[in-house]
Each structure stands twice: as C-alpha cells, then as structure tokens.
Short mmCIF file of C-alpha atoms in Angstrom, two decimals:
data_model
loop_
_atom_site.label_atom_id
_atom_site.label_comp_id
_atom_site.label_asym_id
_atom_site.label_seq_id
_atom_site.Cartn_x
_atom_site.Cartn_y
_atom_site.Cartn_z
CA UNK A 22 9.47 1.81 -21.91
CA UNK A 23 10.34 0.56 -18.52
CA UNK A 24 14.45 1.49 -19.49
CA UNK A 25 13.77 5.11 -19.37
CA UNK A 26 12.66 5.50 -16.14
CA UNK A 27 13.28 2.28 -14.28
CA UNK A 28 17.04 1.27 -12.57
CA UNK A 29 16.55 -2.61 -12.68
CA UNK A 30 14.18 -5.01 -13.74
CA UNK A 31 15.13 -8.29 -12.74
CA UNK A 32 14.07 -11.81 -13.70
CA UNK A 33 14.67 -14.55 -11.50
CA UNK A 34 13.57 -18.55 -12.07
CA UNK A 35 15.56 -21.06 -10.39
CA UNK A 36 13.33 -24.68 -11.58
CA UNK A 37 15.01 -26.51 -8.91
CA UNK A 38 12.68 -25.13 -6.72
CA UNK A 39 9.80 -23.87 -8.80
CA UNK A 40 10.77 -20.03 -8.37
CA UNK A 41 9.44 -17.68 -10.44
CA UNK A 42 9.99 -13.95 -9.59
CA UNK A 43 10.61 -10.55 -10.24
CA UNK A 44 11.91 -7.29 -8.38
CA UNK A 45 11.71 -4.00 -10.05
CA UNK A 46 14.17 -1.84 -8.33
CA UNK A 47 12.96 2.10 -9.80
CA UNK A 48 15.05 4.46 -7.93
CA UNK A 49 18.15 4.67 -5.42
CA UNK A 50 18.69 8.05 -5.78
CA UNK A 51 17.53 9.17 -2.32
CA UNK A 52 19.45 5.67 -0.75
CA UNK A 53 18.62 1.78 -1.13
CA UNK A 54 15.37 0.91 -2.57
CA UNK A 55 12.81 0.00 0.16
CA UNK A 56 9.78 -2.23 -0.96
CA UNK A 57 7.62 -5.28 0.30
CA UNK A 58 7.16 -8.97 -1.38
CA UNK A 59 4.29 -10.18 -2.29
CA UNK A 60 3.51 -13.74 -3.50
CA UNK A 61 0.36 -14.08 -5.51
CA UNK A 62 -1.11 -15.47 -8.57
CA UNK A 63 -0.95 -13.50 -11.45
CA UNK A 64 -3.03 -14.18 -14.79
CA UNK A 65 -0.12 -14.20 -16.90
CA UNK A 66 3.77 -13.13 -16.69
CA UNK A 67 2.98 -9.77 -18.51
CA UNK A 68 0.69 -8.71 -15.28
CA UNK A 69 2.88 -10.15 -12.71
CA UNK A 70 5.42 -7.64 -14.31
CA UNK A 71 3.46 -4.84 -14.83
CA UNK A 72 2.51 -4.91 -10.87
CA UNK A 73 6.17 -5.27 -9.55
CA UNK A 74 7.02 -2.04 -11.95
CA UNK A 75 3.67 0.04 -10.63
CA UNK A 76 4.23 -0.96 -7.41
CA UNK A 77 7.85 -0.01 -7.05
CA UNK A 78 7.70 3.26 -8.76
CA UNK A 79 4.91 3.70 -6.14
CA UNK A 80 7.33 2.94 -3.41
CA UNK A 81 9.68 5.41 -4.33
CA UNK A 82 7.27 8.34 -4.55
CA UNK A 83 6.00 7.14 -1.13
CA UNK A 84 9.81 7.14 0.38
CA UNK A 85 10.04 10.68 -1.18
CA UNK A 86 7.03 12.13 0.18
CA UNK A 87 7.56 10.70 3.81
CA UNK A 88 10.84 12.02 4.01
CA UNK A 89 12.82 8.78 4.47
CA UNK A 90 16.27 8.21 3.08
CA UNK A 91 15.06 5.21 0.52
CA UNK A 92 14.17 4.39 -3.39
CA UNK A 93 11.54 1.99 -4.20
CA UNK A 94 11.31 -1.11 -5.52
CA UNK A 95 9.35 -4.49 -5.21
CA UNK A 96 9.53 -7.89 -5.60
CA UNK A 97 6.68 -10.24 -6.50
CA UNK A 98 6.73 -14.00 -6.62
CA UNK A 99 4.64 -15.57 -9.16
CA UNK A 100 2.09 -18.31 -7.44
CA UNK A 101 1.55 -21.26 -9.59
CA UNK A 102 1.02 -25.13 -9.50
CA UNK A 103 4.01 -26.91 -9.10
CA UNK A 104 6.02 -24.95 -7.14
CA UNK A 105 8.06 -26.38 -4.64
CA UNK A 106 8.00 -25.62 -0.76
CA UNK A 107 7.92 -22.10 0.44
CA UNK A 108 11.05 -21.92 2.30
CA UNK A 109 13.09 -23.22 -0.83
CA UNK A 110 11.50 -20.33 -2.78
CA UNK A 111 11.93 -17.78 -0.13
CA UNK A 112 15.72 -18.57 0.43
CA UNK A 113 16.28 -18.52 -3.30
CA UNK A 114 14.97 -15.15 -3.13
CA UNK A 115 17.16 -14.73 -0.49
CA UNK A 116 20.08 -15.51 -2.72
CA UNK A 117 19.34 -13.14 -5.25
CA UNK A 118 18.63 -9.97 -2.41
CA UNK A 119 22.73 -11.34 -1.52
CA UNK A 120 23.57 -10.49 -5.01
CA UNK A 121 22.29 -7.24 -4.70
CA UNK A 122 24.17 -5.69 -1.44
CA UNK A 123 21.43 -3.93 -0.23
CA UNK A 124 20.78 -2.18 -3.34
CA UNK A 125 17.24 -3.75 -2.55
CA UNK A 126 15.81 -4.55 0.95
CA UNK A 127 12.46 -6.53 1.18
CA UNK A 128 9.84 -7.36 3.46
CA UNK A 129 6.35 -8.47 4.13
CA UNK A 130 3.49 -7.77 1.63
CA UNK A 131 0.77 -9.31 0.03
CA UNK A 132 0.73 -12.81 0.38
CA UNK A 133 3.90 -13.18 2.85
CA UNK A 134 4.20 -13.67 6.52
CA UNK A 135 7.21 -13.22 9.03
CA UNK A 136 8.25 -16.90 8.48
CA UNK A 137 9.11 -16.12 5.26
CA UNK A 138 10.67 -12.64 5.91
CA UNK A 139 12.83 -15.56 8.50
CA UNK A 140 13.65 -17.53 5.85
CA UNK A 141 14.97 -15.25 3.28
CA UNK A 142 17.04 -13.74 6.23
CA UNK A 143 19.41 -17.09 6.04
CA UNK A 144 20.56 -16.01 2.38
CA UNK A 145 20.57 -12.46 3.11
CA UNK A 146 20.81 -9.73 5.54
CA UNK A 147 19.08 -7.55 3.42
CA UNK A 148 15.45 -7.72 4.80
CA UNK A 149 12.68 -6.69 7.48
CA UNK A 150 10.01 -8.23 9.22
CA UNK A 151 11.51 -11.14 10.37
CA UNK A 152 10.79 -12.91 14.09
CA UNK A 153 11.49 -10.08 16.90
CA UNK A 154 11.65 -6.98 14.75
CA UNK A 155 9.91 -3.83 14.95
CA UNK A 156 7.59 -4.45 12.24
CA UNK A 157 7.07 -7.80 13.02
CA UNK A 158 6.08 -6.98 16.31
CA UNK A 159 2.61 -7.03 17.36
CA UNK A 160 1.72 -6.42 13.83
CA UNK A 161 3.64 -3.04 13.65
CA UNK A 162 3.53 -2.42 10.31
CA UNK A 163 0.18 -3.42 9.69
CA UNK A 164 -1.10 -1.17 12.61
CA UNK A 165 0.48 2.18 11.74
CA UNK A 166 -0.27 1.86 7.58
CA UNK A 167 -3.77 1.60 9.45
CA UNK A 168 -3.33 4.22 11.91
CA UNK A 169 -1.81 6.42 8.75
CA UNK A 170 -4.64 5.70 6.52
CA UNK A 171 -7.05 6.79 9.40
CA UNK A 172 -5.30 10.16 9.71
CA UNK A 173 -5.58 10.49 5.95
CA UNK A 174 -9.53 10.23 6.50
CA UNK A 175 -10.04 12.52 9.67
CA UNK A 176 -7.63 14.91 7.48
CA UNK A 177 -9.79 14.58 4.02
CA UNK A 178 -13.17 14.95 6.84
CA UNK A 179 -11.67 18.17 7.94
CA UNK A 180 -11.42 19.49 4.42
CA UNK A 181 -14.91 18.32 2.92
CA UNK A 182 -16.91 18.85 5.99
CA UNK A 183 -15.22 21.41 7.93
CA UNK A 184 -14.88 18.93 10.98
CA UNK A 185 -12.14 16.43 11.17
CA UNK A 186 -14.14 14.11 12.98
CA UNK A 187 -15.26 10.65 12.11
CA UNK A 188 -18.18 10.49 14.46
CA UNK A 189 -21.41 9.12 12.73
CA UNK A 190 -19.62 9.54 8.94
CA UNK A 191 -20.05 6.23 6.89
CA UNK A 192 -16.86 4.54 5.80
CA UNK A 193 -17.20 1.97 3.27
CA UNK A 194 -13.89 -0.26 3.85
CA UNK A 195 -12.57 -2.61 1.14
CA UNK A 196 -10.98 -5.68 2.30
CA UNK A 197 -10.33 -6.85 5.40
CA UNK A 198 -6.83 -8.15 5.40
CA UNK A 199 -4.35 -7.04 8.24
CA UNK A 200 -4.05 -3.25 7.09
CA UNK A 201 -8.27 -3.19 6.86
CA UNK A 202 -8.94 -4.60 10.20
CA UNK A 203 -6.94 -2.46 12.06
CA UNK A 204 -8.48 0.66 10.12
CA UNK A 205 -11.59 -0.20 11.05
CA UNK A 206 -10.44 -0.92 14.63
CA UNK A 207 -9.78 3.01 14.51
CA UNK A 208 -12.80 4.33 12.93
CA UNK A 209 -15.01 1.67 15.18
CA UNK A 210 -13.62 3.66 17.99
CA UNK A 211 -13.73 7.18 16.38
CA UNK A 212 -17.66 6.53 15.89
CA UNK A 213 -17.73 5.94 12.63
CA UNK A 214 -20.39 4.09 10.83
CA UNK A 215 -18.61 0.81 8.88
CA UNK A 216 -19.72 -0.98 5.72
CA UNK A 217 -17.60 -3.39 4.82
CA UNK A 218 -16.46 -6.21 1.94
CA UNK A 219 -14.12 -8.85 1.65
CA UNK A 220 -13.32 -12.03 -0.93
CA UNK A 221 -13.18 -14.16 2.61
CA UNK A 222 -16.48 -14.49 4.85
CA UNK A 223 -14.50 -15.14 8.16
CA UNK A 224 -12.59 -11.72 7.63
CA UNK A 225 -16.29 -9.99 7.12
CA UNK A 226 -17.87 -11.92 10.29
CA UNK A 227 -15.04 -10.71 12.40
CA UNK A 228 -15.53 -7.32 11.60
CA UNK A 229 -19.18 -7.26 12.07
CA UNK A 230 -19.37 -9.32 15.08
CA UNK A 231 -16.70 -6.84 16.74
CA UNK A 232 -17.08 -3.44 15.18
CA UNK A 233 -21.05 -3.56 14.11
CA UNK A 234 -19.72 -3.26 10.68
CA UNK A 235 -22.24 -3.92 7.90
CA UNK A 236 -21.78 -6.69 5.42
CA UNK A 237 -21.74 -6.17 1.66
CA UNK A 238 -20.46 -7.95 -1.23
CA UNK A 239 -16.98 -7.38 -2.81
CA UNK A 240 -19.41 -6.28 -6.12
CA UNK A 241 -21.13 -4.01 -4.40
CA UNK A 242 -19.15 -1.57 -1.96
CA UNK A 243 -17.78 0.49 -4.19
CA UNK A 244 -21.01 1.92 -5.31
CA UNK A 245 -22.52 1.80 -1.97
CA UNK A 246 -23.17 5.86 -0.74
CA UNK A 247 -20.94 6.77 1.93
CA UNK A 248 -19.20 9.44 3.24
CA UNK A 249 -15.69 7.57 2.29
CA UNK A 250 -14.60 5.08 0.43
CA UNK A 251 -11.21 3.35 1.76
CA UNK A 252 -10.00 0.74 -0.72
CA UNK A 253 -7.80 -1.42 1.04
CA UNK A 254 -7.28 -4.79 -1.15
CA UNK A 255 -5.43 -4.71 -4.84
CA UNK A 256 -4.86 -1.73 -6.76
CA UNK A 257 -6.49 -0.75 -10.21
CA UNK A 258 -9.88 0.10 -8.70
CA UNK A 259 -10.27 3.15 -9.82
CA UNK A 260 -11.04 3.44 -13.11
CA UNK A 261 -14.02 4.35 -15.86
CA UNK A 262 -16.63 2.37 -14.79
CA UNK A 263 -15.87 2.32 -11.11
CA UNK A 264 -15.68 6.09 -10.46
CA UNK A 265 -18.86 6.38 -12.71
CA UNK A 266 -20.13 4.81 -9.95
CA UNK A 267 -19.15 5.84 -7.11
CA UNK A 268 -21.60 7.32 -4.53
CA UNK A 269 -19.16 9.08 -1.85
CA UNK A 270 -17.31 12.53 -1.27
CA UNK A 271 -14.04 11.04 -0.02
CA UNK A 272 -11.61 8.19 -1.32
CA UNK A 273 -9.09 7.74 1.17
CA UNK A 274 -7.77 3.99 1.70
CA UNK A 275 -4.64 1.28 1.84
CA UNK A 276 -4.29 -0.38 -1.21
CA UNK A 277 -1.24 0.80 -3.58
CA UNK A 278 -1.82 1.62 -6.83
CA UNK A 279 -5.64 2.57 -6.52
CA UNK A 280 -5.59 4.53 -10.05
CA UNK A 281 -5.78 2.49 -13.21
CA UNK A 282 -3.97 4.84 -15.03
CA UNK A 283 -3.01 8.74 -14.05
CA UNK A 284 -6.11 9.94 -15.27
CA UNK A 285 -8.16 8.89 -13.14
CA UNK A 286 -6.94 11.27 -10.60
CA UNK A 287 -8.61 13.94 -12.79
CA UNK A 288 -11.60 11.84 -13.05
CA UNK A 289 -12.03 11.66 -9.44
CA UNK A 290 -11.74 15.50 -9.32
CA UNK A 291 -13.75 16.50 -11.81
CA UNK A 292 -17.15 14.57 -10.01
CA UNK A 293 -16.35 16.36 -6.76
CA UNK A 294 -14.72 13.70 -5.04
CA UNK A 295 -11.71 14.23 -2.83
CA UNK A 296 -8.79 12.06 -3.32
CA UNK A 297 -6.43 11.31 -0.89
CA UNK A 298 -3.52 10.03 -3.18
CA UNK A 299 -2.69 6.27 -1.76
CA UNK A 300 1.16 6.53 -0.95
CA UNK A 301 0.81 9.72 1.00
CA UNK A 302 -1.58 8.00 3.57
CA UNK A 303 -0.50 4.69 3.45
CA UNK A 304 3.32 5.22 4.24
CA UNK A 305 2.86 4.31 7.85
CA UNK A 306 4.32 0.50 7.04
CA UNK A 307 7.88 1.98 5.11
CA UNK A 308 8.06 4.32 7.80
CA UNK A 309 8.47 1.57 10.58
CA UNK A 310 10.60 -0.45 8.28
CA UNK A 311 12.95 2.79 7.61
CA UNK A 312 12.52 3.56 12.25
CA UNK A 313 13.82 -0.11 11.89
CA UNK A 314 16.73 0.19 9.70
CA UNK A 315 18.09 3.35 11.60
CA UNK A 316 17.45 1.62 14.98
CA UNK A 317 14.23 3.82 16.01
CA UNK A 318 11.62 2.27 18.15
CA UNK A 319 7.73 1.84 17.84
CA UNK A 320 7.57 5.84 19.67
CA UNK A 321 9.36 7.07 17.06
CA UNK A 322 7.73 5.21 13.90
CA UNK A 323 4.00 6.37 15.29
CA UNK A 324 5.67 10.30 15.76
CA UNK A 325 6.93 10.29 12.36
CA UNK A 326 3.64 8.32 11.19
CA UNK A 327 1.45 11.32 12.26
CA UNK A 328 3.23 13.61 9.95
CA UNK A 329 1.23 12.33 7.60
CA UNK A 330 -1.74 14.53 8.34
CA UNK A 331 0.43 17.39 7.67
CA UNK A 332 1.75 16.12 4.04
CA UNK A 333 -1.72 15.30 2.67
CA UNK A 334 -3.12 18.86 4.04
CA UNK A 335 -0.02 20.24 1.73
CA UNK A 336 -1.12 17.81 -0.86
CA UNK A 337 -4.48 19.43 -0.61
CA UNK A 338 -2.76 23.06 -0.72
CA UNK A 339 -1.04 22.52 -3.46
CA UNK A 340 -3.56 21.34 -5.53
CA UNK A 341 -5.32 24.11 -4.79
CA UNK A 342 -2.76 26.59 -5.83
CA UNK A 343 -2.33 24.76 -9.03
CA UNK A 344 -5.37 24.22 -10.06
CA UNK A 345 -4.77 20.65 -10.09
CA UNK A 346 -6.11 17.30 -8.94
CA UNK A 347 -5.33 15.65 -6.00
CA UNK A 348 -3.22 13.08 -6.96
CA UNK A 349 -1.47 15.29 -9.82
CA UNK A 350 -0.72 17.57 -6.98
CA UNK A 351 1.26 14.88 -5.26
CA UNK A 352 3.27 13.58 -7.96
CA UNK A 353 4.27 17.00 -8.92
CA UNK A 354 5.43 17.46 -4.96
CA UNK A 355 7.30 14.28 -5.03
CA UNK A 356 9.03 14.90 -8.32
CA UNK A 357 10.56 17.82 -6.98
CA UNK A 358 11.75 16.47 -3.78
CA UNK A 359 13.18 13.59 -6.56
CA UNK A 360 14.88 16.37 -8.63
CA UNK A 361 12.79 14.93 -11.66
#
C-alpha cells in the first residue's frame, strides 16, 4: 500500500556497525523532504516501519500547512542489543543522507541529541541541529514547537470558552521531555493550572518543584478532567478506549501522530471535544529548521511560528463550513495546498 502514495521507503543495515534503519521519504513535491530522526526501540521491524511511514506523511502535511517550501519524510533507527557505538551508527546514516543529495534532510527527534546531528554532519551536509545552529541553540526547536503548541491552546480556549486565556484553566500535560517542559514553562506563566505525567520521575519532580504542577501517573492522565489535554510523548493515543475516556473539552498537544487511525478525529468530534489537529500546532520545530535552511534567524522563526494561531482558527472555520471534524478539516486544507 505504501507504493501508492509514498516516494521512497528505504532500508538501510550496515552489520559492521549494528545499524538498523529506515527513512520514509513521502513527498518532494513542494521541495526536499524535511523530517527529524529518532532512535528508539521498536517491538518488532513491522512497527518500526509503520512509524517512519506515519510520521513522514505527517511531516509533509505539516510543511504544507505552515507554508514552508519542504516534503516530509523521517528516519528512524531501530534500538536493539548489540549495536555498536553511536557515532558509527550515526555516520553510517550519514552516508546514506550523502546518497540522497538532499532529497532528504534530517535532524533531531526522539531519542537524538545535537552530538549526533554533529556526527552525521561528517558524512553529509544534508542535516540540522548540529553544534552552533539555530535549532540547536538554546534549545530552539524545542522552545518554539512549545511556544506553537501553547498558541494552539490559548487559540482552541478562545473558541470553547469565548476567552483565549489560560488563566486558572487545567491543562493535563503528557510527558515531560524537552517539547513538554517548555509548554508547561508557558502555561505556568499564563496561570494555568498543570497536571502532569511522565515514564521518568526526575522529569515529573522538576516540573512540580518549579511550576506547582501536579503529579499523576502515565495510566492515569488521560482520563483525569481538565480543561485540556496536551499529549506530548508518542503518538497513537487516541483511540477507542482512550477517547471513551477522556474527561476534557480540548485536546491540543506535541506529540505527532496522536490519532490511531483517521477516525478518531470523528470520534473526538462527535463527544464534544475540540481537536486541535497535531501538525498544525506543533510545526514550530520544522519552522526553525526551514528559518535555518534559508538563513533566517531566531526573530524570524518565532514571527512565522505565531502564524500558527491564525491556521488552526482557519482549521476551525473550515470545519465549520463543512460540517466536518477537526482534523478532517485539516487534511482536506492541506490536500489542496498539495494539489492531491
């Protein structure tokens, strides 16, 4: 299935080294694909594969709708025992982006740091990230996914409540990685009430030592009532049993891929609960790695970030003159501006 609507899907092992990996590349019809690398550990090849194509279909769509000049694609290296140092896998990743003349351009995700962005940069110009760039820089890409992701919210407030304010709302946040802390660095500030999870205690403590956050359990915060839920760790939360549960008016958050499967947009919609489809509002990290490319600065990523509010209230507008759901209402927008 992946052949009919997928450019590339490439498989790359090199056993000197222990590599395993694969990058999806979806589109380049609006220019080179853009799209982070993650390293994780997957439960079998099959899932490993089916991330890398969800993710870089999702990549594409979010290049689209933030009005950047790139495709989408991904690359995900598979964890496992056995594998051999990191820079040895990173430059043989390296090798491969070489191959590809900037038909694909990487950069940090899940799982990867800027000392690996540095070492695939000796194979390969063909990345971002790395020591002394934009993104790298004080967290830059990290910060304004956050900062977009918290526009998102005080836009979706606005439109359930009349008041795009975050003062004394509840926002259940899940996971606490860079993109999560600095989100609720912004709605700690914007008087919001926090409840927050994470799979790593020291991630929770530091939240509710500095934000007055309170703690729950990764099993329990998405059915915990709040005002908005902001998923911000793996995708595939959303789905039957989850949004059965769910005790909240708004889901608004970082994580990619939040929707099992499409349906669960209409799912959302049909219990009242306003979606804020996940690669409108989290753009804000493609967007400094596209300021990047084209030699902007850090003025001009955050300018261009804060368009964002202004996509997702056409999201919201167009759903409503559809008669659609949320998140059908955005792939519908992005398809056009795709010509598909």
């Amino acid at each position: 299935m992946w052949k009919q609507s997928y450019e590339q899907l490439i498989f790359l092992q090199d056993s000197s080294v222990g590599l395993k990996a694969i990058i999806a590349i979806h589109s380049t019809k609006l220019g080179p694909a853009l799209g982070g690398c993650r390293m994780r550990q997957y439960g079998s090849d099959e899932e490993a594969i089916d991330d890398a194509l969800r993710l870089a279909k999702g990549m594409t769509y979010k290049s689209a709708m933030s009005g950047i000049p790139y495709g989408g694609g991904k690359a995900v290296i598979l964890s496992h025992p056995g594998q051999g140092p990191r820079e040895a896998l990173f430059q043989a990743l390296g090798r491969q982006l070489q191959k590809m003349q900037g038909g694909y351009i990487t950069g940090m995700d899940l799982g990867t740091s800027v000392t690996d962005m540095d070492w695939i940069r000796l194979q390969t110009p063909y990345v971002t990230d790395t020591s002394g760039s934009l993104g790298a820089v004080n967290d830059l890409t990290a910060t304004m996914t956050a900062y977009g992701v918290f526009l998102g919210i005080l836009t979706a407030l606005k439109r359930v409540f009349g008041s795009g304010s975050a003062e004394r709302r509840t926002v259940a946040v899940q996971g606490l990685g860079k993109v999560g802390y600095q989100l609720c660095r912004y709605l700690y500030y914007a008087g919001a009430k926090l409840i927050v999870a994470d799979v790593d205690p020291v991630r929770v403590q530091k939240v509710v030592s500095e934000f007055g956050a309170i703690p729950k359990h990764p099993d329990a915060i998405m059915s915990e009532p709040c005002d908005v839920l902001s998923p911000c760790a793996l995708g595939g939360i959303l789905n039957d049993r989850s949004i059965s549960g769910l005790h909240c008016r708004i889901v608004a958050g970082a994580a990619n891929n939040q929707l099992t499967e499409s349906r669960h947009g209409a799912l959302l919609h049909d219990r009242g609960i306003l979606y804020a489809p996940d690669y409108v509002i989290n753009s804000g990290g493609i967007i400094v790695t596209a300021a990047e490319l084209n030699g902007g600065d850090a003025a001009t990523a955050q300018q261009n970030v804060e368009k964002i509010s202004g996509t997702l209230t056409d999201v919201f507008q167009t759903a409503d003159a559809r008669g659609l759901p949320t998140a059908d209402a955005a792939d519908l927008m992005a398809e056009g501006l795709l010509g598909i």
